[in-house]
Amino acid sequence: MPTPRTPRARGGQPPIWTRDFTLATSTNLLLAMVFMASIVTMAPYAVRELGATEPQAGAVASIFVVGALLTRPFAGRYLDVLGRRRIVVVGIGLQVGALALYFLADTLALLLVVRVLHGMAFGLVNTAMAASVISLLPPRRRSEGTGYFGMSGVIAGAVGPLYGVPVLMGPGPQVLFAVFTGLAVLAFSLSLLLRLPSPAAPAPRPRPRARRRSVGPVLRSLLEPTVIPVASVMLVAGAAFSSVITYMSLYTPSLGMEEMTTVFFVVYSASVLLVRPFAGRLHDSRGDNTIIYPSRCSPSR
């Protein structure tokens, strides 16, 4: 009986767009669309509907990140212990529940709580999905495949504000929350079909000494010192961009150009989409520095 052959893409390369990679990317796209739309709509929603000041509105939008930070370290640590697919499915289910709570958040305090819960669920899923999708990619095409996966977030960066702002200003927040919940339910349905490979069993660790009480090993298990330089660069770049996306929906109306909010995100996402495909291939063939140095030295940074 002949041995089944691994499918090959053009040029003898193993394919990237397998069934599970497509499902993972589609699921991430739906959740990112909710995330981006909520980021640009929560500040004006808090101002218009709940009477929040601009600093309070900024807190409503950005406190989401606090929730995500609470779950990210533990999601990464227990990803392979509890199971990748289990964390993805449970995390998306929690997102559906958190999004349903937006309907009940009729005060600023309640909205802040819901935003934290939404952020915790999002951080859980986002960490699990980003780590798991690597295992679905051929080793020699991982940077290219990761670039394609990341494009789902870029597309969401355009589509989220494109539908979020008009729905908030038109039909209203209740309809917007219904759209959020519907997209999350669709993502949950796709995640039930997703198959993620199980990792190899880790080597057994030596048992700790009975008298050892130091918190050092615990901290080292959550923090890898070698990633601090890269993480610091991403922190600075992310802080700059997050301040732009949080207040853009409040800034453009003050200039009498409210419609330019969605245009900004569409143009930004289009420019990123132009770069992503060949940047991944270049990274696979030329290495990290070929991509990192030019991008961090560009005028946009």
JSON list of N, CA and C in Angstrom, two decimals, residues 100-145:
[
{"chain": "A", "resi": 100, "resn": "ALA", "atom": "N", "xyz": [-21.65, 39.87, 26.02]},
{"chain": "A", "resi": 100, "resn": "ALA", "atom": "CA", "xyz": [-23.07, 39.96, 26.37]},
{"chain": "A", "resi": 100, "resn": "ALA", "atom": "C", "xyz": [-23.28, 40.91, 27.54]},
{"chain": "A", "resi": 101, "resn": "LEU", "atom": "N", "xyz": [-22.27, 41.07, 28.40]},
{"chain": "A", "resi": 101, "resn": "LEU", "atom": "CA", "xyz": [-22.40, 41.96, 29.55]},
{"chain": "A", "resi": 101, "resn": "LEU", "atom": "C", "xyz": [-22.40, 43.44, 29.17]},
{"chain": "A", "resi": 102, "resn": "TYR", "atom": "N", "xyz": [-21.95, 43.76, 27.94]},
{"chain": "A", "resi": 102, "resn": "TYR", "atom": "CA", "xyz": [-21.98, 45.16, 27.51]},
{"chain": "A", "resi": 102, "resn": "TYR", "atom": "C", "xyz": [-23.41, 45.70, 27.51]},
{"chain": "A", "resi": 103, "resn": "PHE", "atom": "N", "xyz": [-24.39, 44.85, 27.26]},
{"chain": "A", "resi": 103, "resn": "PHE", "atom": "CA", "xyz": [-25.78, 45.29, 27.25]},
{"chain": "A", "resi": 103, "resn": "PHE", "atom": "C", "xyz": [-26.22, 45.80, 28.63]},
{"chain": "A", "resi": 104, "resn": "LEU", "atom": "N", "xyz": [-25.59, 45.28, 29.69]},
{"chain": "A", "resi": 104, "resn": "LEU", "atom": "CA", "xyz": [-25.98, 45.63, 31.06]},
{"chain": "A", "resi": 104, "resn": "LEU", "atom": "C", "xyz": [-25.13, 46.76, 31.65]},
{"chain": "A", "resi": 105, "resn": "ALA", "atom": "N", "xyz": [-24.06, 47.14, 30.97]},
{"chain": "A", "resi": 105, "resn": "ALA", "atom": "CA", "xyz": [-23.12, 48.13, 31.51]},
{"chain": "A", "resi": 105, "resn": "ALA", "atom": "C", "xyz": [-23.65, 49.54, 31.24]},
{"chain": "A", "resi": 106, "resn": "ASP", "atom": "N", "xyz": [-24.54, 50.00, 32.11]},
{"chain": "A", "resi": 106, "resn": "ASP", "atom": "CA", "xyz": [-25.16, 51.31, 31.91]},
{"chain": "A", "resi": 106, "resn": "ASP", "atom": "C", "xyz": [-24.57, 52.41, 32.79]},
{"chain": "A", "resi": 107, "resn": "THR", "atom": "N", "xyz": [-23.47, 52.09, 33.48]},
{"chain": "A", "resi": 107, "resn": "THR", "atom": "CA", "xyz": [-22.73, 53.10, 34.24]},
{"chain": "A", "resi": 107, "resn": "THR", "atom": "C", "xyz": [-21.25, 52.99, 33.88]},
{"chain": "A", "resi": 108, "resn": "LEU", "atom": "N", "xyz": [-20.52, 54.05, 34.17]},
{"chain": "A", "resi": 108, "resn": "LEU", "atom": "CA", "xyz": [-19.10, 54.06, 33.84]},
{"chain": "A", "resi": 108, "resn": "LEU", "atom": "C", "xyz": [-18.35, 52.97, 34.61]},
{"chain": "A", "resi": 109, "resn": "ALA", "atom": "N", "xyz": [-18.69, 52.77, 35.87]},
{"chain": "A", "resi": 109, "resn": "ALA", "atom": "CA", "xyz": [-18.01, 51.76, 36.69]},
{"chain": "A", "resi": 109, "resn": "ALA", "atom": "C", "xyz": [-18.25, 50.36, 36.13]},
{"chain": "A", "resi": 110, "resn": "LEU", "atom": "N", "xyz": [-19.50, 50.07, 35.77]},
{"chain": "A", "resi": 110, "resn": "LEU", "atom": "CA", "xyz": [-19.80, 48.75, 35.21]},
{"chain": "A", "resi": 110, "resn": "LEU", "atom": "C", "xyz": [-19.10, 48.54, 33.87]},
{"chain": "A", "resi": 111, "resn": "LEU", "atom": "N", "xyz": [-19.04, 49.59, 33.08]},
{"chain": "A", "resi": 111, "resn": "LEU", "atom": "CA", "xyz": [-18.37, 49.48, 31.78]},
{"chain": "A", "resi": 111, "resn": "LEU", "atom": "C", "xyz": [-16.89, 49.18, 31.97]},
{"chain": "A", "resi": 112, "resn": "LEU", "atom": "N", "xyz": [-16.26, 49.78, 32.95]},
{"chain": "A", "resi": 112, "resn": "LEU", "atom": "CA", "xyz": [-14.85, 49.51, 33.22]},
{"chain": "A", "resi": 112, "resn": "LEU", "atom": "C", "xyz": [-14.64, 48.05, 33.62]},
{"chain": "A", "resi": 113, "resn": "VAL", "atom": "N", "xyz": [-15.54, 47.52, 34.45]},
{"chain": "A", "resi": 113, "resn": "VAL", "atom": "CA", "xyz": [-15.44, 46.12, 34.86]},
{"chain": "A", "resi": 113, "resn": "VAL", "atom": "C", "xyz": [-15.59, 45.20, 33.65]},
{"chain": "A", "resi": 114, "resn": "VAL", "atom": "N", "xyz": [-16.58, 45.49, 32.80]},
{"chain": "A", "resi": 114, "resn": "VAL", "atom": "CA", "xyz": [-16.81, 44.65, 31.62]},
{"chain": "A", "resi": 114, "resn": "VAL", "atom": "C", "xyz": [-15.61, 44.71, 30.68]},
{"chain": "A", "resi": 115, "resn": "ARG", "atom": "N", "xyz": [-15.02, 45.89, 30.55]},
{"chain": "A", "resi": 115, "resn": "ARG", "atom": "CA", "xyz": [-13.85, 46.00, 29.68]},
{"chain": "A", "resi": 115, "resn": "ARG", "atom": "C", "xyz": [-12.68, 45.16, 30.20]},
{"chain": "A", "resi": 116, "resn": "VAL", "atom": "N", "xyz": [-12.50, 45.11, 31.51]},
{"chain": "A", "resi": 116, "resn": "VAL", "atom": "CA", "xyz": [-11.44, 44.28, 32.08]},
{"chain": "A", "resi": 116, "resn": "VAL", "atom": "C", "xyz": [-11.71, 42.80, 31.81]},
{"chain": "A", "resi": 117, "resn": "LEU", "atom": "N", "xyz": [-12.97, 42.38, 32.02]},
{"chain": "A", "resi": 117, "resn": "LEU", "atom": "CA", "xyz": [-13.33, 40.98, 31.77]},
{"chain": "A", "resi": 117, "resn": "LEU", "atom": "C", "xyz": [-13.15, 40.62, 30.30]},
{"chain": "A", "resi": 118, "resn": "HIS", "atom": "N", "xyz": [-13.55, 41.51, 29.41]},
{"chain": "A", "resi": 118, "resn": "HIS", "atom": "CA", "xyz": [-13.36, 41.29, 27.98]},
{"chain": "A", "resi": 118, "resn": "HIS", "atom": "C", "xyz": [-11.86, 41.17, 27.66]},
{"chain": "A", "resi": 119, "resn": "GLY", "atom": "N", "xyz": [-11.06, 42.04, 28.25]},
{"chain": "A", "resi": 119, "resn": "GLY", "atom": "CA", "xyz": [-9.62, 42.00, 28.02]},
{"chain": "A", "resi": 119, "resn": "GLY", "atom": "C", "xyz": [-8.99, 40.71, 28.53]},
{"chain": "A", "resi": 120, "resn": "MET", "atom": "N", "xyz": [-9.46, 40.21, 29.68]},
{"chain": "A", "resi": 120, "resn": "MET", "atom": "CA", "xyz": [-8.92, 38.96, 30.22]},
{"chain": "A", "resi": 120, "resn": "MET", "atom": "C", "xyz": [-9.20, 37.79, 29.27]},
{"chain": "A", "resi": 121, "resn": "ALA", "atom": "N", "xyz": [-10.43, 37.73, 28.76]},
{"chain": "A", "resi": 121, "resn": "ALA", "atom": "CA", "xyz": [-10.78, 36.65, 27.83]},
{"chain": "A", "resi": 121, "resn": "ALA", "atom": "C", "xyz": [-10.00, 36.79, 26.53]},
{"chain": "A", "resi": 122, "resn": "PHE", "atom": "N", "xyz": [-9.87, 38.02, 26.04]},
{"chain": "A", "resi": 122, "resn": "PHE", "atom": "CA", "xyz": [-9.13, 38.25, 24.80]},
{"chain": "A", "resi": 122, "resn": "PHE", "atom": "C", "xyz": [-7.66, 37.87, 24.97]},
{"chain": "A", "resi": 123, "resn": "GLY", "atom": "N", "xyz": [-7.05, 38.26, 26.08]},
{"chain": "A", "resi": 123, "resn": "GLY", "atom": "CA", "xyz": [-5.65, 37.93, 26.32]},
{"chain": "A", "resi": 123, "resn": "GLY", "atom": "C", "xyz": [-5.41, 36.43, 26.38]},
{"chain": "A", "resi": 124, "resn": "LEU", "atom": "N", "xyz": [-6.36, 35.71, 26.95]},
{"chain": "A", "resi": 124, "resn": "LEU", "atom": "CA", "xyz": [-6.26, 34.26, 27.02]},
{"chain": "A", "resi": 124, "resn": "LEU", "atom": "C", "xyz": [-6.25, 33.64, 25.62]},
{"chain": "A", "resi": 125, "resn": "VAL", "atom": "N", "xyz": [-7.21, 34.05, 24.79]},
{"chain": "A", "resi": 125, "resn": "VAL", "atom": "CA", "xyz": [-7.33, 33.48, 23.44]},
{"chain": "A", "resi": 125, "resn": "VAL", "atom": "C", "xyz": [-6.19, 33.94, 22.55]},
{"chain": "A", "resi": 126, "resn": "ASN", "atom": "N", "xyz": [-5.87, 35.22, 22.60]},
{"chain": "A", "resi": 126, "resn": "ASN", "atom": "CA", "xyz": [-4.85, 35.77, 21.72]},
{"chain": "A", "resi": 126, "resn": "ASN", "atom": "C", "xyz": [-3.50, 35.12, 21.95]},
{"chain": "A", "resi": 127, "resn": "THR", "atom": "N", "xyz": [-3.15, 34.90, 23.22]},
{"chain": "A", "resi": 127, "resn": "THR", "atom": "CA", "xyz": [-1.89, 34.24, 23.54]},
{"chain": "A", "resi": 127, "resn": "THR", "atom": "C", "xyz": [-1.88, 32.80, 23.05]},
{"chain": "A", "resi": 128, "resn": "ALA", "atom": "N", "xyz": [-2.97, 32.08, 23.31]},
{"chain": "A", "resi": 128, "resn": "ALA", "atom": "CA", "xyz": [-3.06, 30.67, 22.90]},
{"chain": "A", "resi": 128, "resn": "ALA", "atom": "C", "xyz": [-3.04, 30.54, 21.38]},
{"chain": "A", "resi": 129, "resn": "MET", "atom": "N", "xyz": [-3.77, 31.41, 20.69]},
{"chain": "A", "resi": 129, "resn": "MET", "atom": "CA", "xyz": [-3.85, 31.31, 19.24]},
{"chain": "A", "resi": 129, "resn": "MET", "atom": "C", "xyz": [-2.51, 31.65, 18.59]},
{"chain": "A", "resi": 130, "resn": "ALA", "atom": "N", "xyz": [-1.87, 32.72, 19.05]},
{"chain": "A", "resi": 130, "resn": "ALA", "atom": "CA", "xyz": [-0.60, 33.13, 18.46]},
{"chain": "A", "resi": 130, "resn": "ALA", "atom": "C", "xyz": [0.48, 32.07, 18.65]},
{"chain": "A", "resi": 131, "resn": "ALA", "atom": "N", "xyz": [0.48, 31.43, 19.82]},
{"chain": "A", "resi": 131, "resn": "ALA", "atom": "CA", "xyz": [1.48, 30.40, 20.08]},
{"chain": "A", "resi": 131, "resn": "ALA", "atom": "C", "xyz": [1.17, 29.11, 19.33]},
{"chain": "A", "resi": 132, "resn": "SER", "atom": "N", "xyz": [-0.11, 28.79, 19.20]},
{"chain": "A", "resi": 132, "resn": "SER", "atom": "CA", "xyz": [-0.50, 27.52, 18.60]},
{"chain": "A", "resi": 132, "resn": "SER", "atom": "C", "xyz": [-0.38, 27.52, 17.09]},
{"chain": "A", "resi": 133, "resn": "VAL", "atom": "N", "xyz": [-0.61, 28.67, 16.47]},
{"chain": "A", "resi": 133, "resn": "VAL", "atom": "CA", "xyz": [-0.63, 28.69, 15.01]},
{"chain": "A", "resi": 133, "resn": "VAL", "atom": "C", "xyz": [0.75, 28.38, 14.43]},
{"chain": "A", "resi": 134, "resn": "ILE", "atom": "N", "xyz": [1.81, 28.61, 15.20]},
{"chain": "A", "resi": 134, "resn": "ILE", "atom": "CA", "xyz": [3.16, 28.29, 14.74]},
{"chain": "A", "resi": 134, "resn": "ILE", "atom": "C", "xyz": [3.28, 26.80, 14.43]},
{"chain": "A", "resi": 135, "resn": "SER", "atom": "N", "xyz": [2.61, 25.97, 15.24]},
{"chain": "A", "resi": 135, "resn": "SER", "atom": "CA", "xyz": [2.72, 24.52, 15.04]},
{"chain": "A", "resi": 135, "resn": "SER", "atom": "C", "xyz": [1.99, 24.05, 13.80]},
{"chain": "A", "resi": 136, "resn": "LEU", "atom": "N", "xyz": [1.17, 24.91, 13.21]},
{"chain": "A", "resi": 136, "resn": "LEU", "atom": "CA", "xyz": [0.44, 24.55, 11.99]},
{"chain": "A", "resi": 136, "resn": "LEU", "atom": "C", "xyz": [1.23, 24.89, 10.73]},
{"chain": "A", "resi": 137, "resn": "LEU", "atom": "N", "xyz": [2.39, 25.53, 10.89]},
{"chain": "A", "resi": 137, "resn": "LEU", "atom": "CA", "xyz": [3.14, 26.02, 9.75]},
{"chain": "A", "resi": 137, "resn": "LEU", "atom": "C", "xyz": [4.37, 25.16, 9.46]},
{"chain": "A", "resi": 138, "resn": "PRO", "atom": "N", "xyz": [4.73, 25.02, 8.18]},
{"chain": "A", "resi": 138, "resn": "PRO", "atom": "CA", "xyz": [5.98, 24.31, 7.85]},
{"chain": "A", "resi": 138, "resn": "PRO", "atom": "C", "xyz": [7.17, 25.07, 8.42]},
{"chain": "A", "resi": 139, "resn": "PRO", "atom": "N", "xyz": [8.15, 24.38, 8.99]},
{"chain": "A", "resi": 139, "resn": "PRO", "atom": "CA", "xyz": [9.29, 25.06, 9.63]},
{"chain": "A", "resi": 139, "resn": "PRO", "atom": "C", "xyz": [9.98, 26.08, 8.74]},
{"chain": "A", "resi": 140, "resn": "ARG", "atom": "N", "xyz": [10.14, 25.77, 7.44]},
{"chain": "A", "resi": 140, "resn": "ARG", "atom": "CA", "xyz": [10.87, 26.67, 6.55]},
{"chain": "A", "resi": 140, "resn": "ARG", "atom": "C", "xyz": [10.02, 27.84, 6.06]},
{"chain": "A", "resi": 141, "resn": "ARG", "atom": "N", "xyz": [8.74, 27.87, 6.40]},
{"chain": "A", "resi": 141, "resn": "ARG", "atom": "CA", "xyz": [7.86, 28.95, 5.94]},
{"chain": "A", "resi": 141, "resn": "ARG", "atom": "C", "xyz": [7.13, 29.60, 7.11]},
{"chain": "A", "resi": 142, "resn": "ARG", "atom": "N", "xyz": [7.70, 29.50, 8.31]},
{"chain": "A", "resi": 142, "resn": "ARG", "atom": "CA", "xyz": [7.00, 30.00, 9.49]},
{"chain": "A", "resi": 142, "resn": "ARG", "atom": "C", "xyz": [6.87, 31.51, 9.50]},
{"chain": "A", "resi": 143, "resn": "SER", "atom": "N", "xyz": [7.91, 32.21, 9.11]},
{"chain": "A", "resi": 143, "resn": "SER", "atom": "CA", "xyz": [7.81, 33.67, 9.08]},
{"chain": "A", "resi": 143, "resn": "SER", "atom": "C", "xyz": [6.79, 34.13, 8.06]},
{"chain": "A", "resi": 144, "resn": "GLU", "atom": "N", "xyz": [6.79, 33.50, 6.91]},
{"chain": "A", "resi": 144, "resn": "GLU", "atom": "CA", "xyz": [5.81, 33.84, 5.87]},
{"chain": "A", "resi": 144, "resn": "GLU", "atom": "C", "xyz": [4.39, 33.55, 6.37]},
{"chain": "A", "resi": 145, "resn": "GLY", "atom": "N", "xyz": [4.21, 32.37, 6.97]},
{"chain": "A", "resi": 145, "resn": "GLY", "atom": "CA", "xyz": [2.89, 32.00, 7.47]},
{"chain": "A", "resi": 145, "resn": "GLY", "atom": "C", "xyz": [2.44, 32.88, 8.62]}
]
